[in-house]
XYZ file of N, CA and C in Angstrom:
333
model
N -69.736 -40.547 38.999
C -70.862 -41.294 38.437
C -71.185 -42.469 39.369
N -71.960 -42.286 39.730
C -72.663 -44.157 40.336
C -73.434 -44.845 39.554
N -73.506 -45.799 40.421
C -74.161 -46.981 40.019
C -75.788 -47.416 39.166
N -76.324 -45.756 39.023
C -77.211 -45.871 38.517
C -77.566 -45.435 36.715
N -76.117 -45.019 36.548
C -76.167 -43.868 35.474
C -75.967 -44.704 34.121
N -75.201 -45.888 34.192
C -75.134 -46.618 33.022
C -76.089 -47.860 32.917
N -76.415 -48.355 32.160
C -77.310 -49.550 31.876
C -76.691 -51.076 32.674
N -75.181 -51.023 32.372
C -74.793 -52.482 32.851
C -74.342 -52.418 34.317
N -74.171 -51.314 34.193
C -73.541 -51.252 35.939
C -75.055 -51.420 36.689
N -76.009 -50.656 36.326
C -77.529 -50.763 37.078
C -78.148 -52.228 37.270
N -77.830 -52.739 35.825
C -78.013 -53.944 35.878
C -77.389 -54.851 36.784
N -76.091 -55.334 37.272
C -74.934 -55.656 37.972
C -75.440 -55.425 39.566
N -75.549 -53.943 39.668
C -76.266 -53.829 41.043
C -77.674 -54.284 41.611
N -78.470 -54.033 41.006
C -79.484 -54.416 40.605
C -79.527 -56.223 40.961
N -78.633 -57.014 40.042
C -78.358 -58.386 40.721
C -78.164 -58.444 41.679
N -77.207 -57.767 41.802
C -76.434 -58.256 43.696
C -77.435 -57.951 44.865
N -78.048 -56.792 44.372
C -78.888 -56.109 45.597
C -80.024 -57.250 45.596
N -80.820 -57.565 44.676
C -82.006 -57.360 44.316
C -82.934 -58.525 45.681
N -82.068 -59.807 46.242
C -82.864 -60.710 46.986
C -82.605 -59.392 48.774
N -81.620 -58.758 49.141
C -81.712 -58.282 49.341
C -83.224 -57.206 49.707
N -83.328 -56.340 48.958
C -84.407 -55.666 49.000
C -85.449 -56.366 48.947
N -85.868 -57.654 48.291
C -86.536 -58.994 48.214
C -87.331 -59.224 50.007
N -86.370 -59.145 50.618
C -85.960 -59.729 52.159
C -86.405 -58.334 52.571
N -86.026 -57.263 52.159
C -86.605 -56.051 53.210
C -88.649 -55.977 52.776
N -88.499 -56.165 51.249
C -90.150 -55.427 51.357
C -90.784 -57.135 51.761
N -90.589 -57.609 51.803
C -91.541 -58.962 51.980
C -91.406 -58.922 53.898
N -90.187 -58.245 54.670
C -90.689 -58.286 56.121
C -91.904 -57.218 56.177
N -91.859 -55.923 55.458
C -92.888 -55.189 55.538
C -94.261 -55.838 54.786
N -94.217 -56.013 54.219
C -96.127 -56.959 53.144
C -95.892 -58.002 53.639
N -95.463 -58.968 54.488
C -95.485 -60.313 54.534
C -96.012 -61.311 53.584
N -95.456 -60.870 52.339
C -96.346 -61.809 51.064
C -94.904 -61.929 49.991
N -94.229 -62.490 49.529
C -92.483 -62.553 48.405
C -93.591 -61.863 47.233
N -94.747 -62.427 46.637
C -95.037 -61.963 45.364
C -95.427 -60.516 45.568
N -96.097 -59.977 46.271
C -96.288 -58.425 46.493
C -94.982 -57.981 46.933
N -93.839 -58.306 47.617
C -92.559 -57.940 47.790
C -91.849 -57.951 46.156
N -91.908 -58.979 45.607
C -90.972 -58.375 44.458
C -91.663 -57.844 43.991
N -93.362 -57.469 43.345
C -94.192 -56.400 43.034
C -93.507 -54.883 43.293
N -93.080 -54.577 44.580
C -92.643 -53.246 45.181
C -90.964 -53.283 44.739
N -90.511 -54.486 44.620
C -89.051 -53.926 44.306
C -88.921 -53.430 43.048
N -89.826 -53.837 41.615
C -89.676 -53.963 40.892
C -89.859 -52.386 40.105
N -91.470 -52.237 41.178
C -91.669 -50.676 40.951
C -90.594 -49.702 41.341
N -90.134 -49.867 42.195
C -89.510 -49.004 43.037
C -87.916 -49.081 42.432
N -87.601 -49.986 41.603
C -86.628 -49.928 40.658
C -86.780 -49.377 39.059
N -87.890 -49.313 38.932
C -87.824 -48.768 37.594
C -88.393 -47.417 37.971
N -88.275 -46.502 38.918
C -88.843 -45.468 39.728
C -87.363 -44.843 39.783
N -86.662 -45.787 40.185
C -85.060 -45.784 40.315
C -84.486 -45.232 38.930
N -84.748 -46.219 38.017
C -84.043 -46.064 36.605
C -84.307 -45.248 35.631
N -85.916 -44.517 36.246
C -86.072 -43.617 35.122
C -85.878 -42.145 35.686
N -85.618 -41.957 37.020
C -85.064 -41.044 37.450
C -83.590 -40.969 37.608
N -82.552 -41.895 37.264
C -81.233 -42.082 37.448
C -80.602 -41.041 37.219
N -81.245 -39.679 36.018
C -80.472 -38.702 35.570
C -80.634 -37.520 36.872
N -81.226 -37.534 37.444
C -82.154 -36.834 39.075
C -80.573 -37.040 39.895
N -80.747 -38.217 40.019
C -80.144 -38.622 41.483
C -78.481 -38.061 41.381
N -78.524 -37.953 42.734
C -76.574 -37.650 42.907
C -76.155 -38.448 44.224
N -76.365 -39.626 44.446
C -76.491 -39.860 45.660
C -74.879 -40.611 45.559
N -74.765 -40.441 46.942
C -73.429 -41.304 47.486
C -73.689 -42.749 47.778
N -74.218 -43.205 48.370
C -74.159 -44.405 48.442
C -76.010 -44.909 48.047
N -75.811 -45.605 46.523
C -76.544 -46.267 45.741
C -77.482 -47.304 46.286
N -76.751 -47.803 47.145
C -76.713 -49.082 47.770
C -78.254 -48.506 49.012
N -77.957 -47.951 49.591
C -78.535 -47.359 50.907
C -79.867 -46.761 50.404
N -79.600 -45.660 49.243
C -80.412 -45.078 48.826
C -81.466 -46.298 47.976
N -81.370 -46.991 47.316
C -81.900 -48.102 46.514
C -82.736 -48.714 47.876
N -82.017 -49.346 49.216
C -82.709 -50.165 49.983
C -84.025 -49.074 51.102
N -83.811 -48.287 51.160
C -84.711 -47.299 51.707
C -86.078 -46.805 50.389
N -85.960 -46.759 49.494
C -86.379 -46.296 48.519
C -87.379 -47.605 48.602
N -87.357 -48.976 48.292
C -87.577 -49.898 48.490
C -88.652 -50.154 49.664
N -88.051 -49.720 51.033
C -88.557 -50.170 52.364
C -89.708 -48.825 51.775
N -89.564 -47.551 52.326
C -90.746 -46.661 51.759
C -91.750 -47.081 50.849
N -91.271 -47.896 49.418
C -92.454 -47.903 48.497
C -93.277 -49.446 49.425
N -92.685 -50.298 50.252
C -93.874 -51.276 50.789
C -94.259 -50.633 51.229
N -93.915 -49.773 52.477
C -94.602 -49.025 53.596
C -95.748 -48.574 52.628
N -96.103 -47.634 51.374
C -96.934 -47.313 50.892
C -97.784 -48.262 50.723
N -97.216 -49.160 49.799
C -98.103 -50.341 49.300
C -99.331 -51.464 50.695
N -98.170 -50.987 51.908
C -99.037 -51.805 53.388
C -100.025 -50.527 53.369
N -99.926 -49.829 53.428
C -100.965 -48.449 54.001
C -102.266 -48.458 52.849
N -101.839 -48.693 51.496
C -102.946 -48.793 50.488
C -103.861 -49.942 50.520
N -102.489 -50.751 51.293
C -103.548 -52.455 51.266
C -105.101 -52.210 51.640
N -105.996 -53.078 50.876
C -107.896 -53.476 50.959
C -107.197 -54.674 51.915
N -108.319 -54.689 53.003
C -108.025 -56.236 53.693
C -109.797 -56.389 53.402
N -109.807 -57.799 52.911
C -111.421 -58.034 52.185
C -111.693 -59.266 53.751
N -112.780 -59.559 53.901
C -113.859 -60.420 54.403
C -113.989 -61.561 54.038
N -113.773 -62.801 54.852
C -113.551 -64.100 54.152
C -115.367 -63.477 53.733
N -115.796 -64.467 51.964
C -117.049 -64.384 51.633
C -118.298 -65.081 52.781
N -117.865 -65.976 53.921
C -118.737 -66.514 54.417
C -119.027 -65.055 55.575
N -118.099 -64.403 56.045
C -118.174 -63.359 56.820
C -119.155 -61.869 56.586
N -118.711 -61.918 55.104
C -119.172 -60.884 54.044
C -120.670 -61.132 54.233
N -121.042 -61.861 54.176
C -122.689 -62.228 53.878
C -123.505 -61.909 55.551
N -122.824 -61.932 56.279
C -123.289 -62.115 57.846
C -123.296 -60.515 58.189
N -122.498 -59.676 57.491
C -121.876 -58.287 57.811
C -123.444 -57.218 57.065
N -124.099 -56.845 58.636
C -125.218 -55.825 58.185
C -126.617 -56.624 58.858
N -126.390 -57.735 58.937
C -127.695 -58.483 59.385
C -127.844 -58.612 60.770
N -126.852 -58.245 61.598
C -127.147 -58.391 62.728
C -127.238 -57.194 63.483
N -128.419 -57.027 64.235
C -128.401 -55.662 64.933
C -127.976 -55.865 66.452
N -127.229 -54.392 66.266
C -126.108 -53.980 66.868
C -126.304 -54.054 68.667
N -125.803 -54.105 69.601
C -126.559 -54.047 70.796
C -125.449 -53.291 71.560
N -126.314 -52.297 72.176
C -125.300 -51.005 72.689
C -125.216 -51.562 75.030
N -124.048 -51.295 74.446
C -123.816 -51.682 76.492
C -123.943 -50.662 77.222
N -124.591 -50.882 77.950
C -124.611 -49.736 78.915
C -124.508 -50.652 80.330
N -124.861 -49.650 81.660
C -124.109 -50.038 83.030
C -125.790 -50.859 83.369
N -126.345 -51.046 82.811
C -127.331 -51.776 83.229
C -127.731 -53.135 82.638
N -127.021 -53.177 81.419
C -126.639 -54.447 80.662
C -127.179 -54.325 78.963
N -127.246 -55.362 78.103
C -127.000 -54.786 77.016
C -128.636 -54.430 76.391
N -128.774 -53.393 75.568
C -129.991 -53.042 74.946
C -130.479 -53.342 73.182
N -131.054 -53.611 73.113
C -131.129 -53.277 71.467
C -131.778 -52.249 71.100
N -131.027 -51.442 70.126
C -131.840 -49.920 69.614
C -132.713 -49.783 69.564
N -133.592 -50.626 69.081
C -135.376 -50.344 68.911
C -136.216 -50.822 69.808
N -135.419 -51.580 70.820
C -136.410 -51.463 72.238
C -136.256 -50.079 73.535
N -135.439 -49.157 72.649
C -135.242 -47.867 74.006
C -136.871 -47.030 72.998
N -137.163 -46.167 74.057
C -138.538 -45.765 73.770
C -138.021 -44.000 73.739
N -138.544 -42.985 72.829
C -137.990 -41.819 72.577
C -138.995 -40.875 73.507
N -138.174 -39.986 74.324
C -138.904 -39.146 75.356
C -139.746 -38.342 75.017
């Protein structure tokens, strides 16, 4: 039996580990509140599959389990537009480079 199968022992580990994994997902999100966000999931992901698992070392398996669910959570991340940026984004037309220097689209003339 390991460490995941009874309530107090999960709990127990769970303490000891927990700044731990704290320290792994917050190097991946660089943010502590979205880091314990992912540990938290990724522990009760843990606990309600506990009857699943057969793993040997709890410990290893718990901190990988962990590093994977930020990795998800970085890949899902929205990165938004400060609002002063947002407003500027679409209004400016675009100017294409070429070897003769730069053009704007609606001054090339169609053959």
């Amino acid at each position: 039996m390991n460490d995941f199968q009874k309530e107090e022992a999960f709990q127990a580990f769970v303490a000891e580990n927990r700044p731990y994994w704290v320290r792994i997902s917050w190097r991946v999100l660089g943010n502590r509140e979205e880091a314990e966000d992912a540990v938290q999931e990724t522990l009760v992901i843990l606990w309600e599959g506990r009857d699943r698992l057969g793993v040997e070392n709890p410990g290893a398996y718990a901190a990988r389990a962990v590093w994977l669910n930020s990795l998800k959570r970085r890949a899902r991340r929205k990165e938004h537009l400060p609002l002063e940026m947002a407003e500027k984004v679409g209004t400016e037309t675009p100017e294409v480079e070429f070897a003769s220097g730069r053009v704007k689209p609606g001054s090339l003339e169609r053959a």
